[in-house]
Coordinates of C-alpha atoms and ligand atoms in Angstrom, one line a residue:
M1 CA 0.0 0.0 0.0
K2 CA 1.1 3.6 -0.6
I3 CA 0.6 5.6 2.5
L4 CA 1.2 9.3 3.0
M5 CA 1.5 10.6 6.6
A6 CA 0.7 14.3 6.8
A7 CA 1.7 15.8 10.1
S8 CA 3.1 18.9 11.7
E9 CA 5.7 16.9 13.8
A10 CA 7.8 13.8 13.4
V11 CA 11.0 12.8 15.3
P12 CA 13.8 13.5 14.9
F13 CA 12.9 16.6 12.8
A14 CA 10.3 18.5 14.8
K15 CA 8.8 17.6 18.1
T16 CA 6.7 19.2 20.8
G17 CA 5.0 16.0 22.1
G18 CA 4.0 12.4 21.7
L19 CA 2.6 13.1 18.2
A20 CA 6.1 13.4 16.8
D21 CA 7.1 10.0 18.2
A22 CA 3.9 8.3 17.0
V23 CA 4.1 9.6 13.4
S24 CA 7.7 8.3 12.9
A25 CA 7.3 5.1 14.8
L26 CA 4.1 4.1 13.0
S27 CA 5.7 5.0 9.6
L28 CA 8.7 2.9 10.3
A29 CA 6.6 -0.1 11.5
L30 CA 4.4 0.1 8.4
A31 CA 7.5 0.2 6.1
R32 CA 8.9 -2.9 7.9
L33 CA 5.7 -4.7 7.1
G34 CA 6.4 -4.0 3.4
H35 CA 4.5 -0.8 2.6
D36 CA 5.5 2.3 0.7
V37 CA 5.3 5.0 3.4
R38 CA 6.1 8.6 3.0
V39 CA 5.8 11.5 5.4
V40 CA 5.2 15.2 4.7
L41 CA 6.0 18.0 7.1
P42 CA 6.6 21.8 7.0
R43 CA 10.2 22.8 7.0
Y44 CA 10.6 24.9 10.2
Y45 CA 13.9 26.5 11.0
C46 CA 14.5 23.6 13.5
V47 CA 14.8 21.2 10.5
D48 CA 18.4 21.6 9.4
R49 CA 18.4 22.2 5.6
D50 CA 22.0 21.0 5.2
K51 CA 20.9 17.5 6.0
L52 CA 18.2 17.5 3.3
A53 CA 18.2 17.3 -0.5
R54 CA 16.3 19.8 -2.5
L55 CA 13.9 18.6 -5.2
E56 CA 14.2 20.4 -8.5
G57 CA 11.6 23.1 -9.3
E58 CA 8.9 24.4 -7.0
L59 CA 5.3 23.7 -6.0
G60 CA 2.5 26.1 -6.9
V61 CA 0.0 25.9 -4.1
P62 CA -3.5 27.4 -4.8
V63 CA -4.6 29.2 -1.7
G64 CA -6.7 32.3 -1.0
G65 CA -7.7 32.8 -4.6
G66 CA -4.0 33.0 -5.7
E67 CA -1.0 30.9 -5.6
E68 CA 1.9 30.5 -3.2
W69 CA 5.2 29.0 -4.2
S70 CA 7.2 26.5 -2.2
A71 CA 10.4 24.6 -2.4
V72 CA 10.5 20.9 -1.4
Y73 CA 13.3 19.1 0.5
T74 CA 13.6 15.5 1.2
A75 CA 15.5 13.0 3.5
D76 CA 15.1 9.4 4.6
L77 CA 13.5 9.0 8.0
P78 CA 16.4 7.9 10.4
G79 CA 16.0 4.2 11.3
S80 CA 15.0 3.3 7.7
S81 CA 17.0 2.6 4.6
G82 CA 17.2 0.8 1.3
K83 CA 13.9 -0.7 0.1
Q84 CA 12.2 0.0 3.3
A85 CA 13.2 3.7 3.4
V86 CA 10.5 6.1 4.6
K87 CA 10.9 9.2 2.6
A88 CA 10.2 12.5 4.4
Y89 CA 9.3 15.6 2.4
F90 CA 9.5 19.1 3.7
I91 CA 7.4 22.0 2.5
E92 CA 9.4 25.1 2.6
H93 CA 7.8 28.5 2.7
E94 CA 9.8 31.4 4.2
K95 CA 6.7 33.5 5.1
F96 CA 4.9 30.7 6.9
F97 CA 7.5 28.3 8.3
G98 CA 10.7 30.3 8.3
R99 CA 10.8 30.9 12.0
D100 CA 11.7 29.2 15.3
G101 CA 8.8 27.4 16.9
I102 CA 6.3 25.0 15.4
Y103 CA 3.1 26.5 16.6
G104 CA 4.4 29.5 18.5
I105 CA 7.2 30.9 20.6
P106 CA 7.0 31.9 24.3
S107 CA 6.0 35.5 23.6
E108 CA 3.4 34.3 21.0
P109 CA 2.3 30.7 22.0
D110 CA -0.1 30.4 19.1
F111 CA 1.1 32.2 16.0
L112 CA -1.5 34.6 14.6
D113 CA -1.2 33.2 11.1
N114 CA -1.5 29.5 12.2
P115 CA -4.7 29.0 10.3
R116 CA -3.2 30.2 7.1
R117 CA 0.1 28.3 7.7
F118 CA -1.7 25.0 8.1
I119 CA -4.3 25.6 5.3
F120 CA -1.3 26.2 3.1
F121 CA 0.4 23.1 4.3
C122 CA -2.7 20.8 3.8
R123 CA -3.2 22.2 0.3
A124 CA 0.5 21.7 -0.5
V125 CA 0.2 18.0 0.3
F126 CA -1.7 17.3 -2.9
Q127 CA 0.6 19.4 -5.0
L128 CA 3.6 17.5 -3.6
C129 CA 2.1 14.2 -4.7
R130 CA 1.5 15.6 -8.2
K131 CA 5.0 16.8 -8.4
I132 CA 6.7 13.6 -7.4
G133 CA 4.2 11.5 -9.4
W134 CA 3.2 9.4 -6.4
I135 CA -0.4 9.2 -5.5
P136 CA -1.1 7.5 -2.2
D137 CA -3.8 4.9 -1.6
I138 CA -4.2 6.3 1.9
L139 CA -3.8 9.8 3.1
H140 CA -3.3 9.6 6.8
A141 CA -3.5 13.0 8.6
H142 CA -2.6 13.6 12.3
D143 CA -4.2 16.2 14.6
W144 CA -5.7 19.6 13.7
P145 CA -2.7 21.0 11.8
A146 CA -3.1 18.3 9.1
A147 CA -6.9 17.9 9.5
L148 CA -7.8 19.9 6.4
A149 CA -6.0 17.4 4.1
P150 CA -9.0 14.9 4.3
V151 CA -11.3 17.9 3.8
F152 CA -9.5 19.0 0.6
L153 CA -9.5 15.4 -0.5
K154 CA -13.3 15.1 -0.1
F155 CA -14.4 18.5 -1.3
W156 CA -11.8 19.5 -3.8
E157 CA -9.9 16.6 -5.3
R158 CA -12.5 13.8 -5.3
P159 CA -15.2 15.9 -7.0
L160 CA -12.9 15.9 -10.0
G161 CA -13.9 12.3 -10.6
Q162 CA -13.1 8.7 -10.0
N163 CA -10.4 8.8 -12.7
A164 CA -8.8 12.0 -11.5
E165 CA -5.5 11.7 -9.6
F166 CA -7.0 11.4 -6.1
G167 CA -10.2 9.7 -7.1
K168 CA -9.2 6.4 -5.4
T169 CA -7.3 7.8 -2.4
G170 CA -8.9 7.1 1.0
S171 CA -8.3 9.2 4.1
V172 CA -7.7 8.5 7.8
L173 CA -7.5 11.1 10.6
T174 CA -5.9 10.3 13.9
I175 CA -6.6 12.4 17.1
H176 CA -3.6 12.4 19.4
N177 CA -5.2 14.9 21.9
L178 CA -8.7 16.2 21.5
G179 CA -7.8 19.2 23.7
Y180 CA -6.2 20.9 20.7
Q181 CA -8.6 21.6 17.8
G182 CA -7.4 24.6 15.9
I183 CA -10.3 27.0 16.4
Y184 CA -9.9 30.3 14.6
S185 CA -11.9 33.2 13.3
K186 CA -13.8 32.3 10.2
D187 CA -12.2 35.3 8.5
N188 CA -9.5 32.8 7.7
Y189 CA -11.8 30.5 5.8
Y190 CA -11.4 32.3 2.4
Y191 CA -7.8 31.1 2.4
T192 CA -8.9 27.5 1.8
G193 CA -10.2 28.6 -1.6
M194 CA -13.4 26.7 -1.0
G195 CA -17.0 28.0 -1.0
W196 CA -19.2 28.7 1.9
D197 CA -21.4 25.7 1.1
V198 CA -18.3 23.6 2.0
F199 CA -17.9 25.5 5.2
Y200 CA -21.2 24.1 6.5
S201 CA -21.2 20.7 4.8
A202 CA -17.6 19.9 5.8
G203 CA -18.4 20.8 9.4
F204 CA -16.1 23.7 9.8
E205 CA -18.7 25.8 11.6
D206 CA -18.2 26.0 15.4
W207 CA -20.2 28.8 17.1
D208 CA -19.3 31.2 14.3
M209 CA -15.7 30.2 14.4
M210 CA -13.8 27.8 12.1
N211 CA -12.7 24.5 13.7
F212 CA -10.0 22.6 11.8
L213 CA -10.3 19.3 13.7
K214 CA -14.1 19.2 13.5
A215 CA -14.0 19.6 9.7
G216 CA -11.5 16.8 9.6
L217 CA -13.6 14.6 11.8
Y218 CA -16.6 15.1 9.5
S219 CA -14.6 14.6 6.3
A220 CA -12.1 11.8 6.8
D221 CA -13.2 8.3 5.6
K222 CA -12.1 6.8 9.0
I223 CA -11.1 8.4 12.2
N224 CA -9.3 7.1 15.2
T225 CA -7.7 8.0 18.4
V226 CA -4.8 6.5 20.3
S227 CA -6.5 4.0 22.6
P228 CA -9.8 2.1 22.5
N229 CA -11.0 3.5 25.8
Y230 CA -10.3 7.1 24.9
A231 CA -12.4 6.5 21.8
R232 CA -15.2 5.5 24.1
E233 CA -14.7 8.3 26.5
T234 CA -14.5 11.1 23.9
R235 CA -18.0 10.1 22.8
M236 CA -19.2 11.5 26.1
G237 CA -19.6 15.1 27.2
A238 CA -17.1 14.9 30.0
Y239 CA -14.2 14.0 27.8
G240 CA -15.4 15.2 24.4
F241 CA -14.1 18.8 24.4
R242 CA -17.4 19.8 22.8
L243 CA -16.8 17.4 19.9
D244 CA -18.5 14.4 21.5
G245 CA -21.5 14.9 19.3
A246 CA -19.4 14.9 16.1
L247 CA -17.6 11.8 17.3
R248 CA -20.9 10.0 18.1
Y249 CA -22.2 11.0 14.7
R250 CA -19.3 9.1 13.1
G251 CA -20.4 5.8 14.7
D252 CA -18.3 2.8 13.8
D253 CA -16.0 4.9 11.6
Y254 CA -14.4 6.1 14.8
T255 CA -12.2 3.6 16.7
G256 CA -9.2 3.5 19.0
I257 CA -5.8 2.0 18.4
L258 CA -3.2 1.9 21.2
N259 CA 0.1 3.6 20.4
G260 CA 3.2 1.4 20.7
I261 CA 6.4 2.2 22.4
D262 CA 9.9 2.3 21.0
T263 CA 11.2 -1.1 22.2
G264 CA 14.7 -0.3 20.9
L265 CA 14.9 2.6 23.3
W266 CA 12.7 1.5 26.2
N267 CA 13.9 -1.9 26.9
P268 CA 15.5 -3.0 30.2
R269 CA 17.5 -5.7 28.4
K270 CA 19.5 -3.0 26.5
D271 CA 18.9 0.3 28.1
K272 CA 22.1 2.4 28.0
F273 CA 20.9 4.8 30.7
I274 CA 20.7 2.3 33.6
P275 CA 23.6 0.8 35.6
R276 CA 23.0 -2.8 34.5
P277 CA 20.5 -4.2 32.0
Y278 CA 18.0 -6.8 33.3
S279 CA 15.2 -9.1 32.2
A280 CA 12.5 -11.2 33.7
A281 CA 15.0 -14.0 34.0
D282 CA 17.5 -11.9 36.0
M283 CA 16.1 -9.0 37.9
S284 CA 19.3 -8.1 39.7
G285 CA 19.8 -5.1 37.5
K286 CA 16.5 -3.6 38.7
A287 CA 17.8 -3.6 42.3
K288 CA 21.0 -1.9 41.1
A289 CA 18.9 0.7 39.3
K290 CA 16.9 1.3 42.5
E291 CA 20.1 1.9 44.5
A292 CA 21.4 4.3 41.8
L293 CA 18.0 6.1 41.8
Q294 CA 17.9 6.6 45.5
K295 CA 21.4 8.0 45.5
E296 CA 20.6 10.3 42.5
F297 CA 17.7 11.8 44.5
G298 CA 19.6 12.0 47.8
L299 CA 17.2 9.5 49.4
P300 CA 18.4 6.8 51.9
V301 CA 19.6 3.8 50.0
D302 CA 17.1 1.2 51.3
P303 CA 16.0 -1.8 49.2
S304 CA 13.1 -2.5 51.6
A305 CA 11.4 0.9 51.1
P306 CA 8.9 1.0 48.2
V307 CA 9.9 3.7 45.7
I308 CA 7.1 5.5 43.8
G309 CA 8.3 7.4 40.7
M310 CA 6.7 10.1 38.6
V311 CA 7.9 11.6 35.3
T312 CA 5.3 14.1 34.1
R313 CA 4.4 17.5 32.6
L314 CA 3.1 19.5 35.6
T315 CA -0.3 20.4 34.2
E316 CA -3.9 19.8 35.4
Q317 CA -4.3 17.0 32.8
K318 CA -1.8 14.9 34.8
G319 CA -3.8 15.1 38.1
V320 CA -1.1 17.2 39.8
G321 CA -3.7 19.4 41.4
E322 CA -5.1 16.5 43.4
L323 CA -1.5 15.7 44.5
F324 CA 0.2 19.0 45.0
G325 CA -2.7 21.6 45.1
P326 CA -2.2 23.9 48.1
A327 CA -4.3 22.8 51.1
Y328 CA -6.1 20.0 49.3
G329 CA -3.5 17.9 47.5
S330 CA -2.7 14.6 49.2
A331 CA 1.1 14.3 48.5
F332 CA 2.0 15.7 51.9
S333 CA -0.2 13.3 53.9
I334 CA 0.9 10.3 51.7
C335 CA 4.5 11.0 52.5
R336 CA 3.8 11.8 56.2
D337 CA 1.7 8.7 56.8
M338 CA 3.3 6.0 54.8
K339 CA 6.6 4.2 54.8
L340 CA 7.6 4.9 51.2
Q341 CA 9.8 7.1 49.1
L342 CA 8.2 9.4 46.5
L343 CA 10.3 11.0 43.7
L344 CA 9.4 13.1 40.8
L345 CA 10.9 14.5 37.6
G346 CA 8.9 17.2 35.8
T347 CA 8.4 20.7 34.5
G348 CA 5.3 22.7 34.0
E349 CA 3.1 25.3 35.7
A350 CA 4.9 27.6 38.0
W351 CA 2.5 27.2 41.0
C352 CA 3.1 23.4 40.9
E353 CA 6.9 23.7 40.6
N354 CA 6.8 25.9 43.7
E355 CA 4.6 23.6 45.7
I356 CA 6.8 20.7 44.9
K357 CA 10.0 22.5 45.9
G358 CA 8.4 23.5 49.2
L359 CA 7.2 20.0 49.9
S360 CA 10.5 18.4 49.1
S361 CA 12.2 20.7 51.6
R362 CA 9.7 19.7 54.3
L363 CA 9.6 16.0 53.8
G364 CA 12.5 13.5 54.2
N365 CA 10.9 10.9 51.8
F366 CA 9.9 13.2 48.9
K367 CA 12.4 14.4 46.5
A368 CA 11.9 16.2 43.1
K369 CA 13.9 17.4 40.2
I370 CA 12.4 20.2 38.2
G371 CA 13.6 19.9 34.6
Y372 CA 13.5 17.7 31.5
D373 CA 16.0 14.9 31.6
E374 CA 15.7 12.0 29.2
K375 CA 18.4 9.9 30.8
L376 CA 17.0 10.3 34.3
S377 CA 13.6 9.3 33.1
H378 CA 15.0 5.9 32.1
L379 CA 16.5 5.5 35.5
I380 CA 13.2 6.4 37.2
E381 CA 11.3 3.8 35.1
A382 CA 13.9 1.1 35.9
G383 CA 14.6 1.9 39.6
S384 CA 11.1 2.6 40.9
D385 CA 8.9 -0.1 42.3
F386 CA 5.7 1.8 41.4
F387 CA 4.9 4.5 38.9
L388 CA 2.2 7.1 39.6
M389 CA 0.0 8.6 36.9
P390 CA -3.3 10.0 38.3
S391 CA -4.3 11.6 35.0
R392 CA -7.5 13.6 34.5
Y393 CA -7.5 12.3 30.9
E394 CA -4.9 10.4 29.0
P395 CA -5.4 9.7 25.2
C396 CA -2.9 6.9 25.4
G397 CA 0.0 7.6 27.8
L398 CA 3.5 6.3 27.3
N399 CA 4.9 6.2 30.7
Q400 CA 2.7 3.5 32.1
M401 CA 3.7 1.3 29.1
Y402 CA 7.4 2.0 29.8
S403 CA 6.8 1.1 33.4
L404 CA 5.2 -2.2 32.6
A405 CA 8.1 -3.1 30.3
Y406 CA 10.5 -2.4 33.2
G407 CA 8.6 -4.4 35.8
T408 CA 7.5 -1.2 37.6
L409 CA 3.9 -1.4 38.6
P410 CA 1.8 1.6 37.5
I411 CA -0.7 3.2 39.9
V412 CA -3.1 4.9 37.5
R413 CA -6.5 6.4 37.2
N414 CA -9.1 4.4 35.3
T415 CA -9.1 6.6 32.2
G416 CA -8.1 6.6 28.5
G417 CA -5.2 4.5 27.6
L418 CA -4.3 3.9 31.2
A419 CA -7.4 1.7 31.6
D420 CA -6.5 -0.2 28.4
T421 CA -3.0 -1.0 29.5
V422 CA -3.0 -1.6 33.2
E423 CA -4.9 -4.4 34.9
N424 CA -6.0 -3.8 38.4
F425 CA -4.5 -5.9 41.2
D426 CA -6.8 -8.6 42.7
Q427 CA -5.6 -9.2 46.2
E428 CA -7.4 -12.6 46.4
T429 CA -5.8 -14.2 43.4
G430 CA -2.7 -11.9 42.9
A431 CA -3.8 -11.2 39.3
G432 CA -3.1 -7.8 37.7
T433 CA -0.3 -5.6 36.6
G434 CA -0.9 -2.4 38.6
F435 CA -3.2 -0.5 40.9
V436 CA -6.2 1.4 39.4
F437 CA -8.6 3.9 40.9
D438 CA -11.8 5.6 39.5
D439 CA -12.3 9.0 41.1
L440 CA -9.8 11.8 40.6
T441 CA -9.7 12.9 44.2
P442 CA -6.9 13.5 46.7
N443 CA -8.4 10.7 48.8
A444 CA -8.6 8.1 46.0
I445 CA -4.9 8.7 45.3
Y446 CA -4.1 8.5 49.0
N447 CA -6.0 5.2 49.4
T448 CA -4.7 3.6 46.2
I449 CA -1.1 4.3 47.1
G450 CA -1.8 3.0 50.6
W451 CA -3.1 -0.2 49.0
A452 CA 0.0 -0.6 46.8
V453 CA 2.2 0.0 49.9
W454 CA 0.2 -2.5 51.9
A455 CA 0.7 -5.1 49.1
W456 CA 4.5 -4.3 49.0
Y457 CA 4.8 -5.1 52.7
N458 CA 2.2 -7.9 53.0
R459 CA 1.9 -9.6 49.6
R460 CA 5.4 -9.6 48.3
E461 CA 4.9 -12.7 46.2
H462 CA 2.1 -11.1 44.4
I463 CA 4.2 -8.0 43.6
E464 CA 7.0 -10.1 42.2
A465 CA 4.5 -12.1 40.1
M466 CA 2.8 -9.0 38.8
R467 CA 6.2 -7.6 37.8
L468 CA 7.0 -10.6 35.6
R469 CA 3.5 -10.5 34.1
A470 CA 3.9 -6.8 33.3
M471 CA 7.2 -7.4 31.6
E472 CA 5.5 -10.0 29.2
R473 CA 3.1 -7.4 27.8
D474 CA 3.6 -6.6 24.1
F475 CA 3.4 -2.9 23.3
S476 CA 5.3 -3.1 20.1
W477 CA 4.5 -0.7 17.2
E478 CA 4.2 -3.7 14.9
K479 CA 1.0 -4.8 16.7
S480 CA -0.5 -1.3 16.4
A481 CA 0.7 -0.9 12.7
R482 CA -1.3 -4.1 11.8
K483 CA -4.4 -2.6 13.3
Y484 CA -3.9 0.6 11.2
L485 CA -3.6 -1.6 8.2
E486 CA -7.0 -3.1 9.0
I487 CA -8.4 0.4 9.0
Y488 CA -6.7 1.4 5.7
E489 CA -8.1 -1.8 4.1
S490 CA -11.6 -1.0 5.2
V491 CA -11.6 2.5 3.6
K492 CA -13.7 2.7 0.5
P493 CA -13.3 6.1 -1.1
Ligands
ADP1 P1 2.2 13.4 27.5 O1 2.5 13.2 26.0 O2 0.7 13.8 27.7 O3 3.1 14.3 28.2 P2 2.9 10.6 27.8 O4 3.0 9.7 29.0 O5 2.2 10.1 26.6 O6 2.3 12.0 28.2 O7 4.4 10.9 27.3 C1 5.3 11.7 28.0 C2 6.7 11.5 27.5 O8 7.5 12.6 27.8 C3 7.3 10.3 28.1 O9 8.2 9.7 27.2 C4 8.0 10.9 29.3 O10 9.1 10.1 29.8 C5 8.5 12.2 28.7 N1 8.7 13.2 29.8 C6 7.7 14.1 30.3 N2 8.3 14.9 31.2 C7 9.6 14.6 31.2 C8 10.7 15.2 31.9 N3 10.6 16.2 32.8 N4 11.9 14.6 31.7 C9 12.1 13.6 30.8 N5 11.1 13.1 30.1 C10 9.8 13.6 30.3

């Protein structure tokens, strides 16, 4: 199959979050299964042009009733080569993408011209295919910045007829986080070059604004999100970010496929960032990692104390209010009342960073590092006994899957991808791979950590068995890629 990924991010070229990892990893996994996969991205300044090759000539992209011209660069996606190479194409346009920042910069977090930047990008996708003489069977768009590609396909390209270039191309749109939709003044709509009839029939309309993601959701042949449970939850008002109605309307065309993890990078058997690799057959390296972790955080080196780790963005989505909120968060009483060690690596909202600093100076068994540190995040996954993720919502979540792979038992809220990946402990039978709670309240977090700590001290054989069970779980991208192929095959343009 010929598959074109259209996205605003892909590692290692441009990344602000998990979207970038997913786009590249999925592309590589599909290519390994024998498919012809290509990726198209804007060329921001963060993509080093010296490492790219320029295609001859330029693209003329019809937007806003006129035409914009763009150069195109290309490179192979690292991690692929030869017959299985995934070609990445970069759309260059100095006015739109010639700047630092993908969506914004600190002084302007959402660039004012973002609607026009991404309209232009989505329109350029088709001109690129024409230029390279390669028409995909599936156009797979990711998140709101690429969401207009399926709209252009349905309302501009396909009406040209079955025998026109894109007459047989199907489309898929993946939602990585429903919280970001691309909602802008409809004054920008003229830039698409499409009529006002399409504004309404394609579903752009959103309380007199223009909603990119919503139009994509109405127009793509199939849509999906990054876990089956998040696909169910987002059909409900509480999780739907006002698009639950649109998602219900799509019925069975809307499904969930769990993201995979990079098992080359996140693998206790060959992790370069931990003192000694380990596996289910020989767990001694995990004890070594725990010792190194306790030292790194300045906690007493004590194998008998349960260590609970966290690596997280410090934002409300991650449940940090219920843990660290002034006066109501339960982190203080958890550390005061229980024989455990709690440690955290994270950055985010200033109030939360301040609370955490204050708490760690008052408590002997809570230590935190404020910052972003890839290497340390590996040591936390390996060296902790438990990993805490009390998320408010979680489209998929990667950290709990890393934890399971490292035999570190997740303590998670029953939401999104967390619910799909962690099985709750059954203290009668010893079944499960972690500890799961329903309500996002300081009390529920307190009680569930208390339960895990109780099991640590009183049901050690269960904890050891759960670890081995967790390490057997398969979160490879190959498994997910096969599910995407099923969707691609079900698309009937
Ligand atoms: P989200 O994408 O919503 O932040 P995920 O669990 O899906 O949550 O992925 C977060 C990724 O970012 C993980 O790979 C995690 O290890 C990493 N991460 C988050 N904060 C930090 C940090 N402060 N230092 C190192 N890695 C971090």
